CSV table of N, CA and C in Angstrom, one decimal:
chain,number,residue,atom,x,y,z
H,1,MET,N,-20.3,0.8,-16.0
H,1,MET,CA,-20.4,1.3,-14.6
H,1,MET,C,-19.3,2.4,-14.5
H,2,LYS,N,-19.6,3.4,-13.6
H,2,LYS,CA,-18.7,4.5,-13.3
H,2,LYS,C,-18.4,4.7,-11.9
H,3,LEU,N,-17.3,5.2,-11.6
H,3,LEU,CA,-16.9,5.5,-10.2
H,3,LEU,C,-16.8,7.1,-10.2
H,4,VAL,N,-17.6,7.6,-9.3
H,4,VAL,CA,-17.6,9.1,-9.1
H,4,VAL,C,-16.8,9.4,-7.9
H,5,PHE,N,-15.7,10.1,-8.0
H,5,PHE,CA,-14.8,10.4,-6.9
H,5,PHE,C,-14.8,11.9,-6.7
H,6,ALA,N,-15.3,12.4,-5.6
H,6,ALA,CA,-15.4,13.8,-5.4
H,6,ALA,C,-14.6,14.2,-4.1
H,7,ILE,N,-13.8,15.2,-4.3
H,7,ILE,CA,-13.1,15.8,-3.2
H,7,ILE,C,-13.9,17.1,-2.8
H,8,VAL,N,-14.4,17.1,-1.5
H,8,VAL,CA,-15.2,18.2,-1.1
H,8,VAL,C,-14.7,18.8,0.2
H,9,HIS,N,-15.1,20.0,0.6
H,9,HIS,CA,-14.8,20.6,1.8
H,9,HIS,C,-15.5,19.8,3.0
H,10,SER,N,-14.8,19.6,4.1
H,10,SER,CA,-15.4,18.9,5.2
H,10,SER,C,-16.7,19.4,5.6
H,11,GLU,N,-16.9,20.7,5.5
H,11,GLU,CA,-18.2,21.3,6.0
H,11,GLU,C,-19.4,20.9,5.0
H,12,ASP,N,-19.1,20.5,3.8
H,12,ASP,CA,-20.1,20.0,2.9
H,12,ASP,C,-20.3,18.5,2.8
H,13,ALA,N,-19.4,17.8,3.4
H,13,ALA,CA,-19.4,16.3,3.2
H,13,ALA,C,-20.6,15.7,3.8
H,14,SER,N,-21.0,16.0,5.0
H,14,SER,CA,-22.2,15.3,5.6
H,14,SER,C,-23.4,15.6,4.9
H,15,SER,N,-23.7,16.8,4.4
H,15,SER,CA,-24.9,17.1,3.7
H,15,SER,C,-24.8,16.4,2.3
H,16,LEU,N,-23.7,16.2,1.7
H,16,LEU,CA,-23.6,15.5,0.5
H,16,LEU,C,-23.9,14.1,0.7
H,17,VAL,N,-23.3,13.4,1.7
H,17,VAL,CA,-23.5,12.0,2.0
H,17,VAL,C,-25.0,11.8,2.3
H,18,ASP,N,-25.6,12.7,3.1
H,18,ASP,CA,-27.0,12.5,3.4
H,18,ASP,C,-27.9,12.6,2.1
H,19,ALA,N,-27.6,13.6,1.3
H,19,ALA,CA,-28.4,13.8,0.0
H,19,ALA,C,-28.2,12.6,-0.9
H,20,LEU,N,-27.0,12.0,-1.0
H,20,LEU,CA,-26.8,10.9,-1.9
H,20,LEU,C,-27.5,9.6,-1.3
H,21,THR,N,-27.4,9.4,0.0
H,21,THR,CA,-28.1,8.3,0.6
H,21,THR,C,-29.6,8.4,0.5
H,22,ASP,N,-30.1,9.6,0.6
H,22,ASP,CA,-31.6,9.8,0.5
H,22,ASP,C,-32.1,9.4,-0.9
H,23,LYS,N,-31.2,9.5,-1.9
H,23,LYS,CA,-31.5,9.0,-3.2
H,23,LYS,C,-31.1,7.6,-3.4
H,24,GLU,N,-30.8,6.9,-2.4
H,24,GLU,CA,-30.4,5.5,-2.4
H,24,GLU,C,-29.2,5.1,-3.1
H,25,TYR,N,-28.2,6.1,-3.1
H,25,TYR,CA,-26.9,5.7,-3.7
H,25,TYR,C,-26.0,5.2,-2.5
H,26,ARG,N,-25.2,4.3,-2.8
H,26,ARG,CA,-24.2,3.7,-1.8
H,26,ARG,C,-23.0,4.7,-1.8
H,27,VAL,N,-22.6,5.2,-0.7
H,27,VAL,CA,-21.6,6.2,-0.6
H,27,VAL,C,-20.5,5.8,0.4
H,28,THR,N,-19.2,6.1,0.0
H,28,THR,CA,-18.2,5.9,1.0
H,28,THR,C,-17.5,7.2,1.2
H,29,ARG,N,-17.3,7.6,2.4
H,29,ARG,CA,-16.6,8.9,2.7
H,29,ARG,C,-15.3,8.6,3.4
H,30,LEU,N,-14.2,9.2,2.8
H,30,LEU,CA,-12.9,9.1,3.3
H,30,LEU,C,-12.4,10.5,3.8
H,31,HIS,N,-11.7,10.6,4.9
H,31,HIS,CA,-11.2,11.8,5.4
H,31,HIS,C,-9.8,12.1,4.6
H,32,SER,N,-9.6,13.3,4.2
H,32,SER,CA,-8.4,13.7,3.6
H,32,SER,C,-8.0,15.1,3.9
H,33,THR,N,-6.8,15.5,3.5
H,33,THR,CA,-6.3,16.8,3.8
H,33,THR,C,-5.8,17.4,2.5
H,34,GLY,N,-6.2,18.7,2.2
H,34,GLY,CA,-5.7,19.4,1.1
H,34,GLY,C,-4.2,19.7,1.2
H,35,GLY,N,-3.6,19.8,0.0
H,35,GLY,CA,-2.2,20.1,0.0
H,35,GLY,C,-1.8,21.5,0.1
H,36,PHE,N,-2.7,22.4,-0.4
H,36,PHE,CA,-2.4,23.9,-0.5
H,36,PHE,C,-2.7,24.5,0.9
H,37,LEU,N,-4.0,24.4,1.3
H,37,LEU,CA,-4.4,25.2,2.6
H,37,LEU,C,-4.2,24.2,3.8
H,38,LYS,N,-3.9,23.0,3.6
H,38,LYS,CA,-3.7,22.0,4.7
H,38,LYS,C,-5.0,21.9,5.5
H,39,GLN,N,-6.1,22.0,4.9
H,39,GLN,CA,-7.4,21.9,5.6
H,39,GLN,C,-8.0,20.6,5.4
H,40,SER,N,-8.9,20.2,6.3
H,40,SER,CA,-9.6,19.0,6.2
H,40,SER,C,-10.6,18.9,5.0
H,41,ASN,N,-10.5,17.9,4.3
H,41,ASN,CA,-11.5,17.6,3.1
H,41,ASN,C,-12.1,16.2,3.4
H,42,ALA,N,-13.0,15.9,2.5
H,42,ALA,CA,-13.5,14.6,2.5
H,42,ALA,C,-13.5,14.1,1.0
H,43,SER,N,-13.2,12.9,0.8
H,43,SER,CA,-13.3,12.3,-0.5
H,43,SER,C,-14.5,11.3,-0.4
H,44,VAL,N,-15.4,11.6,-1.4
H,44,VAL,CA,-16.7,10.8,-1.4
H,44,VAL,C,-16.7,10.0,-2.7
H,45,VAL,N,-16.9,8.7,-2.5
H,45,VAL,CA,-16.8,7.7,-3.6
H,45,VAL,C,-18.1,7.1,-3.8
H,46,VAL,N,-18.7,7.1,-5.1
H,46,VAL,CA,-19.9,6.5,-5.3
H,46,VAL,C,-19.8,5.7,-6.7
H,47,GLY,N,-20.2,4.5,-6.6
H,47,GLY,CA,-20.3,3.7,-7.8
H,47,GLY,C,-21.7,3.7,-8.4
H,48,VAL,N,-21.8,4.1,-9.7
H,48,VAL,CA,-23.1,4.2,-10.3
H,48,VAL,C,-23.1,3.7,-11.7
H,49,GLU,N,-24.3,3.5,-12.3
H,49,GLU,CA,-24.4,3.2,-13.7
H,49,GLU,C,-24.2,4.5,-14.4
H,50,GLU,N,-23.8,4.4,-15.7
H,50,GLU,CA,-23.5,5.6,-16.5
H,50,GLU,C,-24.7,6.6,-16.6
H,51,ALA,N,-25.9,6.1,-16.6
H,51,ALA,CA,-27.1,6.9,-16.7
H,51,ALA,C,-27.3,7.7,-15.4
H,52,GLN,N,-26.7,7.3,-14.3
H,52,GLN,CA,-26.9,8.0,-13.0
H,52,GLN,C,-25.8,9.0,-12.7
H,53,VAL,N,-24.8,9.1,-13.5
H,53,VAL,CA,-23.7,10.1,-13.3
H,53,VAL,C,-24.2,11.5,-13.2
H,54,GLU,N,-25.0,11.9,-14.1
H,54,GLU,CA,-25.5,13.3,-14.1
H,54,GLU,C,-26.4,13.7,-12.9
H,55,ASP,N,-27.1,12.6,-12.4
H,55,ASP,CA,-27.9,12.9,-11.2
H,55,ASP,C,-27.0,13.1,-10.0
H,56,VAL,N,-25.9,12.3,-9.9
H,56,VAL,CA,-25.0,12.4,-8.8
H,56,VAL,C,-24.2,13.7,-8.9
H,57,LEU,N,-23.9,14.1,-10.1
H,57,LEU,CA,-23.2,15.4,-10.3
H,57,LEU,C,-24.1,16.6,-9.9
H,58,SER,N,-25.4,16.4,-10.1
H,58,SER,CA,-26.3,17.5,-9.8
H,58,SER,C,-26.5,17.7,-8.2
H,59,VAL,N,-26.4,16.5,-7.5
H,59,VAL,CA,-26.5,16.5,-6.1
H,59,VAL,C,-25.2,17.1,-5.5
H,60,ILE,N,-24.0,16.9,-6.1
H,60,ILE,CA,-22.8,17.5,-5.7
H,60,ILE,C,-22.9,19.0,-5.9
H,61,ARG,N,-23.4,19.4,-7.1
H,61,ARG,CA,-23.5,20.8,-7.3
H,61,ARG,C,-24.4,21.6,-6.3
H,62,GLU,N,-25.5,20.9,-6.0
H,62,GLU,CA,-26.4,21.5,-5.0
H,62,GLU,C,-25.9,21.6,-3.6
H,63,THR,N,-25.0,20.7,-3.2
H,63,THR,CA,-24.6,20.6,-1.8
H,63,THR,C,-23.2,21.2,-1.5
H,64,CYS,N,-22.4,21.3,-2.5
H,64,CYS,CA,-21.0,21.7,-2.3
H,64,CYS,C,-20.8,23.1,-2.8
H,65,HIS,N,-20.4,24.0,-1.9
H,65,HIS,CA,-20.2,25.5,-2.3
H,65,HIS,C,-18.8,26.0,-2.1
H,66,ALA,N,-18.4,26.9,-2.9
H,66,ALA,CA,-17.1,27.5,-2.8
H,66,ALA,C,-17.1,28.5,-1.7
H,67,ARG,N,-16.0,28.8,-1.0
H,67,ARG,CA,-15.9,29.7,0.0
H,67,ARG,C,-14.6,30.6,-0.2
H,68,SER,N,-14.5,31.7,0.5
H,68,SER,CA,-13.3,32.5,0.4
H,68,SER,C,-12.7,32.6,1.7
H,69,GLN,N,-11.4,32.8,1.8
H,69,GLN,CA,-10.7,32.9,3.1
H,69,GLN,C,-9.4,33.7,2.8
H,70,TYR,N,-9.0,34.5,3.7
H,70,TYR,CA,-7.8,35.3,3.6
H,70,TYR,C,-6.7,34.5,4.3
H,71,ILE,N,-5.5,34.3,3.5
H,71,ILE,CA,-4.4,33.6,4.2
H,71,ILE,C,-3.2,34.5,3.9
H,72,ASN,N,-2.2,34.3,4.8
H,72,ASN,CA,-0.9,35.0,4.6
H,72,ASN,C,0.0,34.1,3.7
H,73,PRO,N,0.5,34.7,2.7
H,73,PRO,CA,1.4,33.9,1.7
H,73,PRO,C,2.7,33.6,2.4
H,74,MET,N,3.3,32.6,2.0
H,74,MET,CA,4.7,32.2,2.5
H,74,MET,C,5.7,33.2,2.1
H,75,PRO,N,6.6,33.6,3.0
H,75,PRO,CA,7.5,34.7,2.7
H,75,PRO,C,8.5,34.2,1.7
H,76,PRO,N,9.1,35.0,0.9
H,76,PRO,CA,10.1,34.6,-0.1
H,76,PRO,C,11.4,34.4,0.7
H,77,ILE,N,12.3,33.7,0.0
H,77,ILE,CA,13.7,33.5,0.7
H,77,ILE,C,14.3,34.8,0.8
H,78,MET,N,14.8,35.2,2.0
H,78,MET,CA,15.3,36.5,2.2
H,78,MET,C,16.8,36.4,2.8
H,79,GLU,N,17.5,37.4,2.6
H,79,GLU,CA,18.8,37.5,3.2
H,79,GLU,C,18.7,37.9,4.7
H,80,PRO,N,19.7,37.6,5.5
H,80,PRO,CA,19.6,38.0,6.9
H,80,PRO,C,19.4,39.5,7.0
H,81,GLY,N,18.6,40.0,7.9
H,81,GLY,CA,18.3,41.4,8.1
H,81,GLY,C,17.3,42.0,7.2
H,82,GLU,N,16.8,41.3,6.2
H,82,GLU,CA,15.7,41.8,5.4
H,82,GLU,C,14.4,41.6,6.2
H,83,PHE,N,13.4,42.5,5.9
H,83,PHE,CA,12.1,42.4,6.6
H,83,PHE,C,11.0,42.2,5.5
H,84,TYR,N,10.1,41.3,5.7
H,84,TYR,CA,9.0,41.0,4.8
H,84,TYR,C,7.7,41.1,5.5
H,85,MET,N,6.8,42.0,5.1
H,85,MET,CA,5.5,42.1,5.7
H,85,MET,C,4.5,41.5,4.7
H,86,PRO,N,4.0,40.3,5.1
H,86,PRO,CA,3.0,39.7,4.2
H,86,PRO,C,1.6,40.3,4.3
H,87,TYR,N,1.0,40.4,3.2
H,87,TYR,CA,-0.3,40.9,3.1
H,87,TYR,C,-1.3,39.8,2.8
H,88,PRO,N,-2.4,39.7,3.6
H,88,PRO,CA,-3.3,38.6,3.4
H,88,PRO,C,-3.8,38.6,1.9
H,89,VAL,N,-4.0,37.4,1.4
H,89,VAL,CA,-4.5,37.2,0.0
H,89,VAL,C,-5.7,36.4,0.1
H,90,GLU,N,-6.8,36.8,-0.7
H,90,GLU,CA,-8.0,36.1,-0.7
H,90,GLU,C,-7.9,34.9,-1.5
H,91,VAL,N,-8.3,33.7,-1.0
H,91,VAL,CA,-8.2,32.4,-1.8
H,91,VAL,C,-9.6,31.8,-1.8
H,92,THR,N,-10.0,31.4,-2.9
H,92,THR,CA,-11.3,30.7,-3.0
H,92,THR,C,-11.1,29.2,-3.0
H,93,PHE,N,-11.8,28.5,-2.1
H,93,PHE,CA,-11.6,27.1,-2.0
H,93,PHE,C,-13.0,26.5,-1.8
H,94,GLY,N,-13.0,25.2,-1.7
H,94,GLY,CA,-14.3,24.5,-1.4
H,94,GLY,C,-14.9,24.1,-2.8
H,95,GLY,N,-16.2,24.0,-2.8
H,95,GLY,CA,-16.9,23.4,-4.0
H,95,GLY,C,-16.6,22.0,-4.0
H,96,ALA,N,-16.2,21.5,-5.2
H,96,ALA,CA,-15.9,20.1,-5.4
H,96,ALA,C,-15.0,19.9,-6.6
H,97,THR,N,-14.0,19.0,-6.4
H,97,THR,CA,-13.3,18.5,-7.5
H,97,THR,C,-13.8,17.0,-7.8
H,98,VAL,N,-14.2,16.8,-8.9
H,98,VAL,CA,-14.9,15.5,-9.2
H,98,VAL,C,-14.2,14.8,-10.4
H,99,PHE,N,-13.9,13.5,-10.2
H,99,PHE,CA,-13.4,12.6,-11.2
H,99,PHE,C,-14.4,11.6,-11.5
H,100,VAL,N,-14.7,11.3,-12.7
H,100,VAL,CA,-15.6,10.2,-13.1
H,100,VAL,C,-14.8,9.2,-13.9
H,101,LEU,N,-14.6,8.0,-13.3
H,101,LEU,CA,-13.8,7.0,-13.8
H,101,LEU,C,-14.6,5.8,-14.4
H,102,ASP,N,-14.0,5.1,-15.4
H,102,ASP,CA,-14.6,3.9,-15.8
H,102,ASP,C,-14.3,2.8,-14.8
H,103,VAL,N,-15.2,1.9,-14.6
H,103,VAL,CA,-15.0,0.7,-13.7
H,103,VAL,C,-14.9,-0.5,-14.6
H,104,ALA,N,-13.7,-1.2,-14.5
H,104,ALA,CA,-13.5,-2.4,-15.3
H,104,ALA,C,-14.3,-3.6,-14.7
H,105,ARG,N,-14.4,-3.6,-13.4
H,105,ARG,CA,-15.1,-4.8,-12.8
H,105,ARG,C,-15.6,-4.3,-11.5
H,106,TYR,N,-16.8,-4.8,-11.1
H,106,TYR,CA,-17.4,-4.5,-9.8
H,106,TYR,C,-18.0,-5.8,-9.2
H,107,GLU,N,-17.7,-6.0,-8.0
H,107,GLU,CA,-18.3,-7.1,-7.2
H,107,GLU,C,-18.7,-6.6,-5.9
H,108,ARG,N,-19.8,-7.1,-5.4
H,108,ARG,CA,-20.3,-6.8,-4.1
H,108,ARG,C,-20.3,-8.1,-3.3
H,109,ILE,N,-19.4,-8.3,-2.3
H,109,ILE,CA,-19.3,-9.5,-1.7
H,109,ILE,C,-19.8,-9.5,-0.2
């Protein structure tokens, strides 16, 4: 048995959960926050047999998409009186970060 743990953008989470439940996978959604952009994410957890992992990954690929956003970088440490004009930087985020883990034991109580 495998545990598929996917961190996805909050805008993709509902469609991912719906697509997985339509295929009769049991899904748990947890709210989380990213460390870099401090934006809302969702962690989606699915326990499946090894033969089903590729199907789950294909659903994730179909529903989770990367996005671009402009952010202002953090200013460097400056001396008093110095002036720093930040220029927006384009950052790509979203899509999905997926971990597939071995499950040592599974019980449904």
